[in-house]
PDB file of C-alpha atoms and ligand atoms in Angstrom:
ATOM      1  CA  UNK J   1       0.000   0.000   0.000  1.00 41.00           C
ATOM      2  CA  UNK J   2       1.119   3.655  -0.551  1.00 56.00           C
ATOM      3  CA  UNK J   3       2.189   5.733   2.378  1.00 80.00           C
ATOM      4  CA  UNK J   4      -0.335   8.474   2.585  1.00 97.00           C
ATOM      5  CA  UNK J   5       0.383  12.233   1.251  1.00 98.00           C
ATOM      6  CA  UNK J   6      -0.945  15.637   1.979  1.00 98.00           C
ATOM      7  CA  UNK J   7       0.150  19.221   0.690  1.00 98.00           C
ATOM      8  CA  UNK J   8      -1.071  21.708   3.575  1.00 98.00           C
ATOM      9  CA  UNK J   9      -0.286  25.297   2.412  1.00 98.00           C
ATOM     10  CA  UNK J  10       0.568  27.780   5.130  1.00 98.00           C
ATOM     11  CA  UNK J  11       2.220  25.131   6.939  1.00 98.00           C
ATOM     12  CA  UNK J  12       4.678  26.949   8.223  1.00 98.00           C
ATOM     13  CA  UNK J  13       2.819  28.750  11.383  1.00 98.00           C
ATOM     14  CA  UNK J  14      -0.351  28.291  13.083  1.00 98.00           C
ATOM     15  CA  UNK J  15      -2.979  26.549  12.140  1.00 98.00           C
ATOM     16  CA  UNK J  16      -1.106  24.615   9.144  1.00 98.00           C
ATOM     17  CA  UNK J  17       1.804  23.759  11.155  1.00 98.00           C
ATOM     18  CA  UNK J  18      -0.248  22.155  13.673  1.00 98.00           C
ATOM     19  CA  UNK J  19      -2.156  20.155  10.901  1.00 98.00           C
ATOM     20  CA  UNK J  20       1.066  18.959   9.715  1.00 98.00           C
ATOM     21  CA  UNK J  21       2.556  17.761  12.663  1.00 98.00           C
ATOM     22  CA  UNK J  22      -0.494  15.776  13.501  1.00 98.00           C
ATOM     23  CA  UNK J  23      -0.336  14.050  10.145  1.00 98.00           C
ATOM     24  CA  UNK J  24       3.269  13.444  10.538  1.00 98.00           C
ATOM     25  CA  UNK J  25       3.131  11.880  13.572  1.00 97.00           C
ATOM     26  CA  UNK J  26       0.185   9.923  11.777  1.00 96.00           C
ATOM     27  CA  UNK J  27       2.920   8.845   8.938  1.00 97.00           C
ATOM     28  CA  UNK J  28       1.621  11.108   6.380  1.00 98.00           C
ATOM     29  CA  UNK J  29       4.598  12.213   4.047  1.00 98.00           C
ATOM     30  CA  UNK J  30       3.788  15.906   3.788  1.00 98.00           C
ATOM     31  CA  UNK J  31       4.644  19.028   1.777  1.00 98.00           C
ATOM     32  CA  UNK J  32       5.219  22.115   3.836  1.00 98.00           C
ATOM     33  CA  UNK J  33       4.720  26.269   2.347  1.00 98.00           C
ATOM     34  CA  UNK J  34       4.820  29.316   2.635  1.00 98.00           C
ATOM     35  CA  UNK J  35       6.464  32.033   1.358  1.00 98.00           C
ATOM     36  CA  UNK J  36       9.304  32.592   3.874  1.00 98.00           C
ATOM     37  CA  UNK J  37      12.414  30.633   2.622  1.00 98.00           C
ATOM     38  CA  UNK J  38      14.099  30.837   5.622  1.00 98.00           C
ATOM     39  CA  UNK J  39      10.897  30.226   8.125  1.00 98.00           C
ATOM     40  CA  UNK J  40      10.605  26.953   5.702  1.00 98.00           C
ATOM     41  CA  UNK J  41      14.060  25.462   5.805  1.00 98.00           C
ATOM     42  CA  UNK J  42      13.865  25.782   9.912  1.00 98.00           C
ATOM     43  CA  UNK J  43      10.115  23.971   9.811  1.00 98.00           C
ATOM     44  CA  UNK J  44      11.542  21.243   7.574  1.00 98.00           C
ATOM     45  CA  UNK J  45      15.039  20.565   9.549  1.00 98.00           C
ATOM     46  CA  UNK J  46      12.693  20.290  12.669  1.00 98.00           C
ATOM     47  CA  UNK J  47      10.166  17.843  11.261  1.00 98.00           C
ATOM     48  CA  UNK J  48      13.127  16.301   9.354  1.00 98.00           C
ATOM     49  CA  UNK J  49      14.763  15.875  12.977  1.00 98.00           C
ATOM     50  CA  UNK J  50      11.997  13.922  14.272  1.00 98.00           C
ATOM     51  CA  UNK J  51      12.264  11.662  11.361  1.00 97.00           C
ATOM     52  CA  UNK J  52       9.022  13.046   9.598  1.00 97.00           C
ATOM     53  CA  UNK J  53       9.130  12.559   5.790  1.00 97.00           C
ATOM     54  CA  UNK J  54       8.982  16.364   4.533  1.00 98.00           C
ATOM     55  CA  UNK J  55       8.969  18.524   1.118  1.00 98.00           C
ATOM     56  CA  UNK J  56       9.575  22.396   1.539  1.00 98.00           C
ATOM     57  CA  UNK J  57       8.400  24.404  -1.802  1.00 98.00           C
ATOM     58  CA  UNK J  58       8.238  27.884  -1.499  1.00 98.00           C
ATOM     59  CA  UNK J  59       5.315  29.652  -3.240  1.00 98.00           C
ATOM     60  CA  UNK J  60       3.531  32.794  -3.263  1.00 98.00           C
ATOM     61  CA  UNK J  61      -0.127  31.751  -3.689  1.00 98.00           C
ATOM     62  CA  UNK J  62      -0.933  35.388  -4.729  1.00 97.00           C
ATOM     63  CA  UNK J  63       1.313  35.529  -7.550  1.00 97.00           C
ATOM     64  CA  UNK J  64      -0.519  34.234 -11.121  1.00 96.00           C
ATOM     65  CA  UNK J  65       0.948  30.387 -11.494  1.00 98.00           C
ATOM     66  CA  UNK J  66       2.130  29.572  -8.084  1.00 98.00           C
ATOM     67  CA  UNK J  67      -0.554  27.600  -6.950  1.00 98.00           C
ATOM     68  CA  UNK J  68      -0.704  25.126 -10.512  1.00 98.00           C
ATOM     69  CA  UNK J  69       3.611  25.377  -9.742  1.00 98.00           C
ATOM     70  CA  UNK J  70       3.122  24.390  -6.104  1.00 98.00           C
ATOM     71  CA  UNK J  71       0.691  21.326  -7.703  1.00 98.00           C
ATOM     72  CA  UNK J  72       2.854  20.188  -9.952  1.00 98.00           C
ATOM     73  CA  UNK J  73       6.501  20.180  -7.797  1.00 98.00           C
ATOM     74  CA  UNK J  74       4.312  18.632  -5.185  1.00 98.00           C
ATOM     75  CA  UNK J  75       2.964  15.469  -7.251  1.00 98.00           C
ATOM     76  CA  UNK J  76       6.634  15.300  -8.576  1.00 98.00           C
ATOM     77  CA  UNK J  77       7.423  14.867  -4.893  1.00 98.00           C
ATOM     78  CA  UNK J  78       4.488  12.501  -4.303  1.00 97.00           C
ATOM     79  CA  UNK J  79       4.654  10.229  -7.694  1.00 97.00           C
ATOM     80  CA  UNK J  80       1.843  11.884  -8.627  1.00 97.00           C
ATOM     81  CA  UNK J  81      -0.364  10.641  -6.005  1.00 97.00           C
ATOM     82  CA  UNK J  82      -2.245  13.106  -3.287  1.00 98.00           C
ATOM     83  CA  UNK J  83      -4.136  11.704  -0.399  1.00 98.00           C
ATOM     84  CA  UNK J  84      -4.912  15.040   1.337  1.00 98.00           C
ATOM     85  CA  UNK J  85      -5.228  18.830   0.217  1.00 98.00           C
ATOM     86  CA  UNK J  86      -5.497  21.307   3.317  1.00 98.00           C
ATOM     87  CA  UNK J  87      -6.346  25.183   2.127  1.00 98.00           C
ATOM     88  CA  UNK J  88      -5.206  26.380   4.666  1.00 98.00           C
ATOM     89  CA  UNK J  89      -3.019  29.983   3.922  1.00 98.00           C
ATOM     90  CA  UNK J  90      -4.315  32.792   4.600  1.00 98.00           C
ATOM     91  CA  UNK J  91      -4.712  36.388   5.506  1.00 98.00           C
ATOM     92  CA  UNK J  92      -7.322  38.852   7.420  1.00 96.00           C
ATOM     93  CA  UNK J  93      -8.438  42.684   6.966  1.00 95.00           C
ATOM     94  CA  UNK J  94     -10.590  44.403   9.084  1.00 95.00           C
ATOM     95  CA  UNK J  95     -12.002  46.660   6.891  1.00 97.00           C
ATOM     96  CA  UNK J  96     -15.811  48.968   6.352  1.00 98.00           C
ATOM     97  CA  UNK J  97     -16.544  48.134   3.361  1.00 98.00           C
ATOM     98  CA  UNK J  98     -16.200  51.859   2.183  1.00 98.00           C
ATOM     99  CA  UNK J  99     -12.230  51.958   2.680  1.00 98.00           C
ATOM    100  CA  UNK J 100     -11.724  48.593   0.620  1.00 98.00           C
ATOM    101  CA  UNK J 101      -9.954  49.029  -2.324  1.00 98.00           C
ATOM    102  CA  UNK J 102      -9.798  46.908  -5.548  1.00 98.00           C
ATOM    103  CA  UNK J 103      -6.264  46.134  -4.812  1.00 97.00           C
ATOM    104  CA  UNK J 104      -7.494  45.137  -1.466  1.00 97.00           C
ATOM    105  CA  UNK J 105     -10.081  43.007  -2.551  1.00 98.00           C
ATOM    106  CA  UNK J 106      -8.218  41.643  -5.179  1.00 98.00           C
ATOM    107  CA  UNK J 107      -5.321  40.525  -2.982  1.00 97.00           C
ATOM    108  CA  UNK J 108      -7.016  39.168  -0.473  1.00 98.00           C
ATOM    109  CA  UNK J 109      -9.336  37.288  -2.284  1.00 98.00           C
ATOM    110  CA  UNK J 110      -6.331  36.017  -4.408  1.00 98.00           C
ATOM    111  CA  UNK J 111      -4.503  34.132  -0.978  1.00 98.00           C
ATOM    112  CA  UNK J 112      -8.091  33.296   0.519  1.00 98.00           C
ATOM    113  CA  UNK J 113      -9.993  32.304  -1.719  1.00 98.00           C
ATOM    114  CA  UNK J 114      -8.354  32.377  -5.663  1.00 98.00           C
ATOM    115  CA  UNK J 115      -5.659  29.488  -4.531  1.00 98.00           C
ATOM    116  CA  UNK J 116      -7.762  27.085  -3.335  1.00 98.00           C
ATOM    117  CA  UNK J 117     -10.133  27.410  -6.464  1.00 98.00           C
ATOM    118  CA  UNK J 118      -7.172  26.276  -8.340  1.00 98.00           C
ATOM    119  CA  UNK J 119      -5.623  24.132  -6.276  1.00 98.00           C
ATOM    120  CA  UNK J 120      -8.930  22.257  -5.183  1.00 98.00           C
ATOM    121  CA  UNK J 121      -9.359  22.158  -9.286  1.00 98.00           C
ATOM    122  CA  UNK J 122      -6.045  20.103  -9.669  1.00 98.00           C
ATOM    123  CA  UNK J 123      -6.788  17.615  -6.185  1.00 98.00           C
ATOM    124  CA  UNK J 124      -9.913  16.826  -7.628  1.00 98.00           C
ATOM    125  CA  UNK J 125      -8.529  15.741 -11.242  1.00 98.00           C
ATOM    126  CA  UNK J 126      -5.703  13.672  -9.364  1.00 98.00           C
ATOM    127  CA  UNK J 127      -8.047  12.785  -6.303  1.00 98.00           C
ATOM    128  CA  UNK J 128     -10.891  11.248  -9.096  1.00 98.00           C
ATOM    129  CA  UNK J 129      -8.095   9.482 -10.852  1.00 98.00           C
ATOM    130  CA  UNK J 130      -7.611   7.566  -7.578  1.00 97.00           C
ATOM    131  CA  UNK J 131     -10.984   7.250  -6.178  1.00 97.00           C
ATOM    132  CA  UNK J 132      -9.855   8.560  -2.858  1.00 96.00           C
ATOM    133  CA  UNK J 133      -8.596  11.746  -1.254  1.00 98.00           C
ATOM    134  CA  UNK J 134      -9.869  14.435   0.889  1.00 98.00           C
ATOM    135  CA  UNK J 135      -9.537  18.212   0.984  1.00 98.00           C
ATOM    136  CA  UNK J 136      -9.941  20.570   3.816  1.00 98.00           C
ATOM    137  CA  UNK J 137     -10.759  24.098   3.458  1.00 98.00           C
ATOM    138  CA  UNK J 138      -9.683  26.269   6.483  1.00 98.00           C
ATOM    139  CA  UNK J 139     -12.936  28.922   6.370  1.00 98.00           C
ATOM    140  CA  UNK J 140     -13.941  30.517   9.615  1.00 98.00           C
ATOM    141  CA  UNK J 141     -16.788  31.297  12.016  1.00 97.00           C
ATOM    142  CA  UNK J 142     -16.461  34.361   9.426  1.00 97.00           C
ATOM    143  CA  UNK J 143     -17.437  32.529   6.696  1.00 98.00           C
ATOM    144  CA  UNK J 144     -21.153  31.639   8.530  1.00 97.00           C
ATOM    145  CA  UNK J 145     -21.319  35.710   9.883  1.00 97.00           C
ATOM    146  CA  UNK J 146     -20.239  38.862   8.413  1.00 97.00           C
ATOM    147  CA  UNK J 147     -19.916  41.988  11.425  1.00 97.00           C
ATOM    148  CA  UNK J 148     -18.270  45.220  10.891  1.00 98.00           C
ATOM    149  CA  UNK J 149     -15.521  45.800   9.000  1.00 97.00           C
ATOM    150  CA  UNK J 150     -15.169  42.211   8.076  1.00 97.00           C
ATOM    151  CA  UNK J 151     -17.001  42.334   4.626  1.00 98.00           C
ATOM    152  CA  UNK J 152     -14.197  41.270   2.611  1.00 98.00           C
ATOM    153  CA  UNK J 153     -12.558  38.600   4.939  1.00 98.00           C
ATOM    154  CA  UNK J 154     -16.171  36.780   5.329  1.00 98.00           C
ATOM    155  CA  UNK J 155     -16.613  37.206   1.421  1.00 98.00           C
ATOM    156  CA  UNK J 156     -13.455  34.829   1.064  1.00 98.00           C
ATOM    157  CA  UNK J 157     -14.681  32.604   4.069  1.00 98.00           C
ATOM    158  CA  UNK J 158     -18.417  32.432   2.721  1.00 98.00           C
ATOM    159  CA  UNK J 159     -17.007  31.394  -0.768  1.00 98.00           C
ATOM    160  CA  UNK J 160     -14.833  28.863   0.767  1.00 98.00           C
ATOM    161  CA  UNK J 161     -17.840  26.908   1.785  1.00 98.00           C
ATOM    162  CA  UNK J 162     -19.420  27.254  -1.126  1.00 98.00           C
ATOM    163  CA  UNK J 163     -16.232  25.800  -3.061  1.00 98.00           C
ATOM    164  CA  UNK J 164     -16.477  22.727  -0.523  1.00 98.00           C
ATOM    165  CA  UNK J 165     -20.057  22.177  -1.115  1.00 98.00           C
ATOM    166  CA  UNK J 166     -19.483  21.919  -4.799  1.00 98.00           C
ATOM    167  CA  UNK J 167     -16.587  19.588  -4.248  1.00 98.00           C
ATOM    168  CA  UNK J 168     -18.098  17.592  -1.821  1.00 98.00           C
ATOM    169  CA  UNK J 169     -21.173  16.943  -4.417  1.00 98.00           C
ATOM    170  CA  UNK J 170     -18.793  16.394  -7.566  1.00 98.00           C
ATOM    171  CA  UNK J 171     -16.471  14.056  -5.396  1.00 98.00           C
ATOM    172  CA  UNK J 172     -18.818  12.034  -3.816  1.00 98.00           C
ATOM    173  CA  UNK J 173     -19.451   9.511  -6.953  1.00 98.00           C
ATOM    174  CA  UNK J 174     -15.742   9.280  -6.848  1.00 98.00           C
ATOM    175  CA  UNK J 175     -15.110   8.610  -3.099  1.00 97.00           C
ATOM    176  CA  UNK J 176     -13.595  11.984  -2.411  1.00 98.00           C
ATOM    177  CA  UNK J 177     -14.146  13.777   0.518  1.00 98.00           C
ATOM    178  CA  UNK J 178     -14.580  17.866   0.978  1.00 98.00           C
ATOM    179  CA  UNK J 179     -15.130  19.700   4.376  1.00 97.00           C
ATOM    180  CA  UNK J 180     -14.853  22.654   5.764  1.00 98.00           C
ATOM    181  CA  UNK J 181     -13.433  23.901   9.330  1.00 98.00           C
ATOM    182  CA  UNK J 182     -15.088  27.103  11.045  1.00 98.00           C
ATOM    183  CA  UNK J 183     -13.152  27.990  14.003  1.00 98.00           C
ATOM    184  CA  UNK J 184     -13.340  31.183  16.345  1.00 96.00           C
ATOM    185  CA  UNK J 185      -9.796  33.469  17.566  1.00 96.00           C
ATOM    186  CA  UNK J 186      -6.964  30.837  17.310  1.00 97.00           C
ATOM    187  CA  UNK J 187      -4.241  31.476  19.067  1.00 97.00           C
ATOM    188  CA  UNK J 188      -1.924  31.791  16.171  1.00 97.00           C
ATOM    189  CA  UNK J 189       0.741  34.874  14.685  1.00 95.00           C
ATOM    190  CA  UNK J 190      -2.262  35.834  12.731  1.00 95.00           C
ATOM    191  CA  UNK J 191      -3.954  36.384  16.202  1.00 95.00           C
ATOM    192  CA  UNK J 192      -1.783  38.217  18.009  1.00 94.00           C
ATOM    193  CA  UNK J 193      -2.737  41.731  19.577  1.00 89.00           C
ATOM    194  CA  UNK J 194      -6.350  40.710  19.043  1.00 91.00           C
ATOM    195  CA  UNK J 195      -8.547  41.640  22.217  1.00 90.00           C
ATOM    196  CA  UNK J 196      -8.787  38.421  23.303  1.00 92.00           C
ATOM    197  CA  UNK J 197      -5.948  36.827  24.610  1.00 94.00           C
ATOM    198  CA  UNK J 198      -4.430  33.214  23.538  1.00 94.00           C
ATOM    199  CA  UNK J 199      -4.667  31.554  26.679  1.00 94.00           C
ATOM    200  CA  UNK J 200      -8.621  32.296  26.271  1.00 93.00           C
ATOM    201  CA  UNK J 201      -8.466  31.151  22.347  1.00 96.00           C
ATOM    202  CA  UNK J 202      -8.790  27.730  20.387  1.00 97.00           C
ATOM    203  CA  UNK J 203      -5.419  26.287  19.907  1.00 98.00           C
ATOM    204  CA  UNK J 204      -4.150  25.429  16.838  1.00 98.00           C
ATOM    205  CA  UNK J 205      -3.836  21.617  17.878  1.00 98.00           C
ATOM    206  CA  UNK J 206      -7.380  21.894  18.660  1.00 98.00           C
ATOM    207  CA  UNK J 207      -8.141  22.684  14.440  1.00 98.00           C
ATOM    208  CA  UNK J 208      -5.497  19.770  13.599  1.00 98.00           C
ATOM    209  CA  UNK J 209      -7.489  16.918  15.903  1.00 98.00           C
ATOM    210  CA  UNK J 210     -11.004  18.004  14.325  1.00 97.00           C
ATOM    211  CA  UNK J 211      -8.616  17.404  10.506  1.00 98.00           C
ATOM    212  CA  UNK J 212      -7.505  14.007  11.883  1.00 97.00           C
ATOM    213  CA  UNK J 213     -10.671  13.122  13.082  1.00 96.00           C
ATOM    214  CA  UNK J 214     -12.647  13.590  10.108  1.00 96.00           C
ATOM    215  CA  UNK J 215      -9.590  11.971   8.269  1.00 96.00           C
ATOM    216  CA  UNK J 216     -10.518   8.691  10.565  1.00 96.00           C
ATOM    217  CA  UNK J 217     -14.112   8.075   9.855  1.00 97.00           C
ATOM    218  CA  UNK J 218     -15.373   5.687   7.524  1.00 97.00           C
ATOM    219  CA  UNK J 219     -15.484   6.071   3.841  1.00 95.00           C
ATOM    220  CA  UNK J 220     -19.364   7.124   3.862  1.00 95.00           C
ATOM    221  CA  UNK J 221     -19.254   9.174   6.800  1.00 97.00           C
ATOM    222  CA  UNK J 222     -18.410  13.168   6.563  1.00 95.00           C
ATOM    223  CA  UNK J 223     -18.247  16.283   8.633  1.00 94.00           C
ATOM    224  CA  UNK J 224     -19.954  19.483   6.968  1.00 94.00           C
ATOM    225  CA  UNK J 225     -18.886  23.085   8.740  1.00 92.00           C
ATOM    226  CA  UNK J 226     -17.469  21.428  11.669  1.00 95.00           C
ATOM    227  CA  UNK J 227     -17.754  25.012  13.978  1.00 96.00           C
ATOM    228  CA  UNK J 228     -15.096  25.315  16.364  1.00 96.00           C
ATOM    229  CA  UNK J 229     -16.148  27.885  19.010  1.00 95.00           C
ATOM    230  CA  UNK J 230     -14.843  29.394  22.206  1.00 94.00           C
ATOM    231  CA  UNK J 231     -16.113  28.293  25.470  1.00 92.00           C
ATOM    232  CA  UNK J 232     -18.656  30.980  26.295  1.00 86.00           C
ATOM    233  CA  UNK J 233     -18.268  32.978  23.003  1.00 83.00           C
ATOM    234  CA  UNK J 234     -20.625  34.371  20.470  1.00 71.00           C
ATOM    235  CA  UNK J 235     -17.349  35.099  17.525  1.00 68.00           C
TER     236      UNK J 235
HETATM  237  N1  LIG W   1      -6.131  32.497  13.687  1.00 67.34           N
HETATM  238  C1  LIG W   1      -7.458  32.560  13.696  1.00 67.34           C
HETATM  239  O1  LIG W   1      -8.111  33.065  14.634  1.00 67.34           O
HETATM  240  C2  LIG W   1      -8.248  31.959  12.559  1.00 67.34           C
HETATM  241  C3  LIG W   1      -9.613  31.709  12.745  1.00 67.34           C
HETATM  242  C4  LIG W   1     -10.353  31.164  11.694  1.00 67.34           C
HETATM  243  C5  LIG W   1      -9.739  30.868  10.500  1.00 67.34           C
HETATM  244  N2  LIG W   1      -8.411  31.128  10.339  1.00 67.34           N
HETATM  245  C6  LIG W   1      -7.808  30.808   9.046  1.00 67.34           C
HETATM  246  O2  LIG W   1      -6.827  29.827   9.256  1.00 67.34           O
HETATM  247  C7  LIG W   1      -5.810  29.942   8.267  1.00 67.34           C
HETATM  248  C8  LIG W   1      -4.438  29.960   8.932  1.00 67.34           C
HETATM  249  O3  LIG W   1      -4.384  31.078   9.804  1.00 67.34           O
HETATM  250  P1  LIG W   1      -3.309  31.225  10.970  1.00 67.34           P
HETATM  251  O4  LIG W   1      -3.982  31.969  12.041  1.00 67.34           O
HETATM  252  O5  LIG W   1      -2.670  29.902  11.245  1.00 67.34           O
HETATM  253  O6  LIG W   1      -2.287  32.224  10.249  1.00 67.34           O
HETATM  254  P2  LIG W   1      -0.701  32.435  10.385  1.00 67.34           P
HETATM  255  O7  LIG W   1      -0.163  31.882  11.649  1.00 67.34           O
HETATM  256  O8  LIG W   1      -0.492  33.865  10.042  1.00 67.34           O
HETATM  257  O9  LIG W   1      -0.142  31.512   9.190  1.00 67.34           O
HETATM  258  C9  LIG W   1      -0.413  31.809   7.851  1.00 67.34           C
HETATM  259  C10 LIG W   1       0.375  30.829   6.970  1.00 67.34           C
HETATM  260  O10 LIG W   1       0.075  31.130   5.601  1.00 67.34           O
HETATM  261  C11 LIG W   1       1.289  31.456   4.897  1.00 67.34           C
HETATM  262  N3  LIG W   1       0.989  32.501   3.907  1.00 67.34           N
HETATM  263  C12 LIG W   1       0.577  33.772   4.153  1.00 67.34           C
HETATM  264  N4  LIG W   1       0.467  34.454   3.002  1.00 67.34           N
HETATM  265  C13 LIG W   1       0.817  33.581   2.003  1.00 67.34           C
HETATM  266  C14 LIG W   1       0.911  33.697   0.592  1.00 67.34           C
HETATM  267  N5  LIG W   1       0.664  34.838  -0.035  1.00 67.34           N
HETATM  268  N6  LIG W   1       1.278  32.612  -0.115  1.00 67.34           N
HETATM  269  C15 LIG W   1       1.558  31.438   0.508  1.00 67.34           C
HETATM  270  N7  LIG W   1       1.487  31.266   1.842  1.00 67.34           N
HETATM  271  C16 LIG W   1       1.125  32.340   2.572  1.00 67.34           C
HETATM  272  C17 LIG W   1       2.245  31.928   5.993  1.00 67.34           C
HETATM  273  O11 LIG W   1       3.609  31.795   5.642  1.00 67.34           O
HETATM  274  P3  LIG W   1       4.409  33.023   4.938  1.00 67.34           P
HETATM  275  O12 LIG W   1       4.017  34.274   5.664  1.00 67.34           O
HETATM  276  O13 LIG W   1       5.841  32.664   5.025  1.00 67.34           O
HETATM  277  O14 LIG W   1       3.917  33.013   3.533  1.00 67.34           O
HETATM  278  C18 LIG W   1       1.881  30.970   7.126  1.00 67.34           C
HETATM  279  O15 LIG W   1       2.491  29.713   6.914  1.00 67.34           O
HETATM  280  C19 LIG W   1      -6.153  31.214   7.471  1.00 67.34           C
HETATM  281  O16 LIG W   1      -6.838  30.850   6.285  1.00 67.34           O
HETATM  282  C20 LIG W   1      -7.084  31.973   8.404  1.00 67.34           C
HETATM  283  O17 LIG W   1      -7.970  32.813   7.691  1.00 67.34           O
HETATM  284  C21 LIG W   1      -7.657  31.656  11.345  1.00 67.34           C
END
């Protein structure tokens, strides 16, 4: 049998870095990104260290061509054979809706929302091929409410959902899995300042278990918006 592989993007902080321990430690052979060279080639030594089977391709997901270049290094890497696809980079702006410019929208929507389009595109071609795979789409408690100033973030988070109910509907015949995760304030870099404070957040760890567990049911079983909330929280 093949040993299992999964390209999580943005796996070099946070919430993606805590996915991609957990499926290392589950014997997944995983690529690692981001854009950071040198952030990359310290996450990589350290999983290497612990004997973890690791890739490290840099990419810039808002750039035109990264993402289909990410694909295509990574099934290089893989034999051309991908078990798992987490969407997982990306980025926030608080924003009224009145101060967001086209460049704004443009770029954000590019990281959030753009990438995974393609990339989801590509899993499911390779993922059919097999009949088996899964992919994850990071979305948010933002993607199920829109509040002030976070028009444009919830757009991309709203959109993400609406990408994995497609796939989950075109992949089914074919055995392959979509879901989405929703969680609240994560205590991750992208987090930090925010009026809550991380001992009070999710943890990262907490996203990666829900990813592993939905990873362990049965083929005919899936998760749809798995919510992640803080105790006690309404966001
Ligand atoms: N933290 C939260 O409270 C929270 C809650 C709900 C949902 N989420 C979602 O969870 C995901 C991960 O968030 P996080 O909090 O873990 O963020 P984070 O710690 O800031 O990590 C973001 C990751 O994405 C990579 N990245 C950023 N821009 C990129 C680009 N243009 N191209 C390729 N990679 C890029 C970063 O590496 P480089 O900077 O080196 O590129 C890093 O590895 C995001 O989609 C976020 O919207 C977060």
């Amino acid at each position: 049998m093949k040993e299992h592989t999964a390209l999580v993007t943005g796996s070099t902080s946070g919430i993606g870095l805590a996915i991609a321990r957990e499926l290392a430690r589950e014997g997944y052979r995983i690529v690692l990104t981001g854009r950071r060279n040198a952030l990359l080639k310290d996450v990589v030594e350290d999983f290497r260290r612990q004997g973890y089977d690791t890739k490290g391709l840099v990419a810039d997901l808002v750039k035109p061509g990264e993402a289909e270049q990410l694909f295509a290094e990574t099934l290089d890497w893989t034999g051309g054979h991908l078990d798992l696809l987490v969407n997982n980079a990306g980025t926030w702006q608080q924003s009224a809706v009145e101060d967001i410019t086209r460049e704004d929208f443009r770029s954000l929507m590019s990281l959030n929302l753009e990438a995974p389009f393609i990339l989801s595109g590509l899993a499911m071609k390779t993922m059919k091929r097999q009949r088996k795979g899964t992919i994850v789409n990071i979305s948010s408690v933002a993607g199920l409410e829109a509040w002030a100033q976070t028009a444009l973030y919830s757009a991309s988070k709203f959109g993400l959902r609406a990408l994995t109910q497609s796939l989950l509907a075109e992949g089914a015949p074919f055995g392959v899995k979509a879901f989405a995760v929703c969680p609240g304030y994560v205590a991750t870099p992208m987090t930090a300042g925010a009026r809550v404070s991380p001992g009070d957040m999710i943890q990262p760890e907490d996203v990666a278990r829900i990813v592993l567990t939905h990873l362990s049911l049965s083929p005919a079983t899936v998760l749809k918006d798995v919510v992640i909330s803080r105790l006690g929280a309404e966001d």
